[in-house]
Coordinates of N, CA and C in Angstrom, one line a residue:
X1 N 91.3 119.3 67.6 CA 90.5 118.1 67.5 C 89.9 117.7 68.8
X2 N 88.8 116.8 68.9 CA 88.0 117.1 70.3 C 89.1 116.0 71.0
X3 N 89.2 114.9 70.1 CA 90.0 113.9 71.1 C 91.1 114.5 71.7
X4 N 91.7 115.7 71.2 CA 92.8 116.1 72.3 C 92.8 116.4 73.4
X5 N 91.1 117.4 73.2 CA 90.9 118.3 74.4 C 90.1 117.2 75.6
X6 N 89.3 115.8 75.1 CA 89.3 114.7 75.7 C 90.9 114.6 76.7
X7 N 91.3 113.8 76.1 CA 92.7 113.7 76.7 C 93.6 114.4 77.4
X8 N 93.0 115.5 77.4 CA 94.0 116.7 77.8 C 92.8 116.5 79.3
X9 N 91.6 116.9 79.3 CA 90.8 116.9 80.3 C 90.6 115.9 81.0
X10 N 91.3 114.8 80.9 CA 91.3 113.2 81.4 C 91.7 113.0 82.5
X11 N 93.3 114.2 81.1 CA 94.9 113.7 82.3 C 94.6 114.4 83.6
X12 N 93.9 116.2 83.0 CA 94.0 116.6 84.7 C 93.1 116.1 85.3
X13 N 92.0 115.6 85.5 CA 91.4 114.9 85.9 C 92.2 113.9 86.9
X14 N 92.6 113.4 86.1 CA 93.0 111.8 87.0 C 94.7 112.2 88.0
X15 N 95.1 113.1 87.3 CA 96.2 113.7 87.6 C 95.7 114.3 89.3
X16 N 94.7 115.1 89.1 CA 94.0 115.1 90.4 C 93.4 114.4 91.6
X17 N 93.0 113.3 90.9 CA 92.6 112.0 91.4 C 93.7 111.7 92.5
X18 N 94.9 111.3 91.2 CA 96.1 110.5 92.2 C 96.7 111.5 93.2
X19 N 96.5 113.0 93.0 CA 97.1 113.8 93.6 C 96.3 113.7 94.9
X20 N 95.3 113.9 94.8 CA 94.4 113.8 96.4 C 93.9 112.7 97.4
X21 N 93.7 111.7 96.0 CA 93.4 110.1 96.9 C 93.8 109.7 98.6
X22 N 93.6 109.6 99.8 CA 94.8 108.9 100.6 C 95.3 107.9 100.3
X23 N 94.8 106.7 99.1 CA 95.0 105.4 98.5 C 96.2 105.6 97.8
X24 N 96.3 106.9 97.0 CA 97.1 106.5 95.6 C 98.0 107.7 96.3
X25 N 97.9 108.6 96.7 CA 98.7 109.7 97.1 C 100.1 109.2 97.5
X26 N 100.3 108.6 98.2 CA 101.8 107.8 98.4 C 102.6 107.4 97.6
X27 N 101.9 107.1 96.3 CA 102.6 106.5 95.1 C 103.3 107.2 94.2
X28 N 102.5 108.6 94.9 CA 103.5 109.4 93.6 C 103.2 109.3 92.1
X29 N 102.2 109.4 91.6 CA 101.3 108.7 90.3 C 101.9 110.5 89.7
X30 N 102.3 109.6 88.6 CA 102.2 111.1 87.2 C 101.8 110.5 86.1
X31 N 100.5 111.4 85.5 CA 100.3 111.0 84.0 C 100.7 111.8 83.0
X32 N 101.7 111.0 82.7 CA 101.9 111.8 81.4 C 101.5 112.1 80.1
X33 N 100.1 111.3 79.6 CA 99.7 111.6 78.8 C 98.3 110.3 78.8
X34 N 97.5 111.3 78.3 CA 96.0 110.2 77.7 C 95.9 110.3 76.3
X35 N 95.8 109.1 75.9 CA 95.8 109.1 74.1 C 94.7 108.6 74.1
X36 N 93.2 109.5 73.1 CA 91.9 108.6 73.1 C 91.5 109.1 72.0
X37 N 90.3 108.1 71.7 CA 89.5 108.0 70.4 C 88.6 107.8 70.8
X38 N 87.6 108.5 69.8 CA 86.2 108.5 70.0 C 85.3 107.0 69.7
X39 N 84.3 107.2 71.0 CA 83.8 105.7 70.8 C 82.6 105.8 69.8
X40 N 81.5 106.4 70.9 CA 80.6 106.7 70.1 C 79.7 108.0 71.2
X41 N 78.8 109.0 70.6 CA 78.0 109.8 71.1 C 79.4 110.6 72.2
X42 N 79.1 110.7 73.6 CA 80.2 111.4 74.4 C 80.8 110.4 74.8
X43 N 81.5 109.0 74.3 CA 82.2 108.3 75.3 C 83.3 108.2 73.9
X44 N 84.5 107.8 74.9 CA 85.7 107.8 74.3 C 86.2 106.3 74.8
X45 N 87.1 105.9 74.5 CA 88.3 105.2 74.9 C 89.4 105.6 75.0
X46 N 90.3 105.2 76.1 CA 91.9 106.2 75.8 C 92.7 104.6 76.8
X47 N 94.1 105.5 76.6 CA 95.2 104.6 77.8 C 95.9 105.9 78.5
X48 N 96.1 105.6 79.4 CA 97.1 107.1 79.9 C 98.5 106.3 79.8
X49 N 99.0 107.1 80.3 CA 100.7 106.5 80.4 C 100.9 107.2 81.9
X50 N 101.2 106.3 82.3 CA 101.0 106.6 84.0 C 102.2 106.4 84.9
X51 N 103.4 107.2 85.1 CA 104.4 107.3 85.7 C 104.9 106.9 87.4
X52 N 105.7 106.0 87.9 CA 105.5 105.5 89.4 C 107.1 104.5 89.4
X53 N 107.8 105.6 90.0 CA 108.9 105.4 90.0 C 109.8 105.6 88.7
X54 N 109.3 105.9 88.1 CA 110.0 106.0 86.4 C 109.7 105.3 85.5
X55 N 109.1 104.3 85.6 CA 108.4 103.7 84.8 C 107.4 104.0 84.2
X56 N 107.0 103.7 83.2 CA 105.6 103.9 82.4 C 105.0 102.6 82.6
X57 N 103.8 103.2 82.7 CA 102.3 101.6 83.3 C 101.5 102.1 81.9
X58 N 100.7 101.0 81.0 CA 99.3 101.6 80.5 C 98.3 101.3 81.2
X59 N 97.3 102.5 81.4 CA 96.7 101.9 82.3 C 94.9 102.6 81.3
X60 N 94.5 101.8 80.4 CA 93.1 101.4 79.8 C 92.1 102.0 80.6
X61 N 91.2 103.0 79.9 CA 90.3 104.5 80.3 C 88.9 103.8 79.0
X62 N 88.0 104.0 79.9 CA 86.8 104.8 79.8 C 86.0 106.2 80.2
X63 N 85.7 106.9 78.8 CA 85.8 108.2 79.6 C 84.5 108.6 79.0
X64 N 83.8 109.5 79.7 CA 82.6 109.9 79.3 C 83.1 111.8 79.8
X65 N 82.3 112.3 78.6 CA 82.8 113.8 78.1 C 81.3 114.6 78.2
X66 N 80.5 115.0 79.1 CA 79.3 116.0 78.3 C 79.2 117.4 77.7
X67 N 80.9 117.6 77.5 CA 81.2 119.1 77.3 C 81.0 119.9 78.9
X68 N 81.1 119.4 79.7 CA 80.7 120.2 81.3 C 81.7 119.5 82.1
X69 N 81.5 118.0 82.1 CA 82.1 117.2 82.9 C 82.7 116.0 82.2
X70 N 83.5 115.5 82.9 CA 84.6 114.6 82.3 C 84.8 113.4 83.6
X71 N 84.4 112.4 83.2 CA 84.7 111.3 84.0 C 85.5 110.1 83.7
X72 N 85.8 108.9 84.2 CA 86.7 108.2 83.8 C 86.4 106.9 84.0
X73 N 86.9 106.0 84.3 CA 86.8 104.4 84.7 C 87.9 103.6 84.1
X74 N 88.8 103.2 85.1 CA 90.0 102.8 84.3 C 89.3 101.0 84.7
X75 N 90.2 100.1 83.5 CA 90.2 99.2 83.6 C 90.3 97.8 84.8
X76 N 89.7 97.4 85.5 CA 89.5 96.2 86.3 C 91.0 95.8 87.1
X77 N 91.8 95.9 85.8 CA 93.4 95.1 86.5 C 94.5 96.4 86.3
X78 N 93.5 97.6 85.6 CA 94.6 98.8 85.2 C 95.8 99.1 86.3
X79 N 95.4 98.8 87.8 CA 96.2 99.9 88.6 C 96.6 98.0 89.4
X80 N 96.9 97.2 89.0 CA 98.0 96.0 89.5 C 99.2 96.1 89.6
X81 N 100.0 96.9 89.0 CA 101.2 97.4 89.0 C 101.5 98.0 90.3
X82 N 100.3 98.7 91.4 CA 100.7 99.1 92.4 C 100.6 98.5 93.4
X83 N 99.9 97.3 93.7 CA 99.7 96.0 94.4 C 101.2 95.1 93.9
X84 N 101.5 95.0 92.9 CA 102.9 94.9 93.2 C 104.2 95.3 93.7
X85 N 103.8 96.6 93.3 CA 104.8 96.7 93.9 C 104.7 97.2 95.6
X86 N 103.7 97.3 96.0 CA 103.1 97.0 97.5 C 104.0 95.9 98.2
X87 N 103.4 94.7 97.1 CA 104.0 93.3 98.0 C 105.4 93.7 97.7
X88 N 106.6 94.1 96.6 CA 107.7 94.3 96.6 C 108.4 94.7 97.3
X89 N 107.3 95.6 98.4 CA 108.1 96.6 99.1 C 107.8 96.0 100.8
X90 N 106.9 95.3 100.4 CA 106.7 94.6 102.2 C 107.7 92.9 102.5
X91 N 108.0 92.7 101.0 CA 108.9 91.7 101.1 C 110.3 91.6 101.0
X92 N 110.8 93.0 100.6 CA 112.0 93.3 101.3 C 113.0 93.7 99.5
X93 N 112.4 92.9 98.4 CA 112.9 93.2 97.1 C 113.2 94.5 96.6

């Protein structure tokens, strides 16, 4: 089904993303999975399940597919979980 191969092409995508970032690379980001559906034409919706510290985060995907390239756009507040825990760890919790 295409939405898998969506999802499947998301994760390494973004899996790469966190892996090279200098922003995110400290965090240690694992995605474990992108679950998407088709929106309309090549755009999809998905959530990944996004690993950091052991926990699972959802973190809400826009993704555009042209069969070549695969891009992303996660949600406005998707990645708040790491600003927390930022301040968590500068205040001593």
């Amino acid at each position: 089904m295409r939405t898998d191969s969506v999802g499947e092409d998301a994760k390494r995508v973004m899996q790469s993303n966190f892996d090279s970032e200098p922003d995110l690379k400290p965090y240690h980001l694992s995605v474990s999975k992108v679950a998407v559906v088709h929106a309309d034409g090549n755009n999809y919706a998905g959530v990944a399940t996004v690993l950091m510290d052991g926990k699972e985060h959802s973190v809400g995907l826009k993704i555009q597919d042209d069969g070549r390239t695969i891009i992303y756009k996660a949600d406005s507040d998707a990645f708040l979980f790491l600003v927390e825990s930022a301040l968590s760890k500068n205040s001593g919790n």
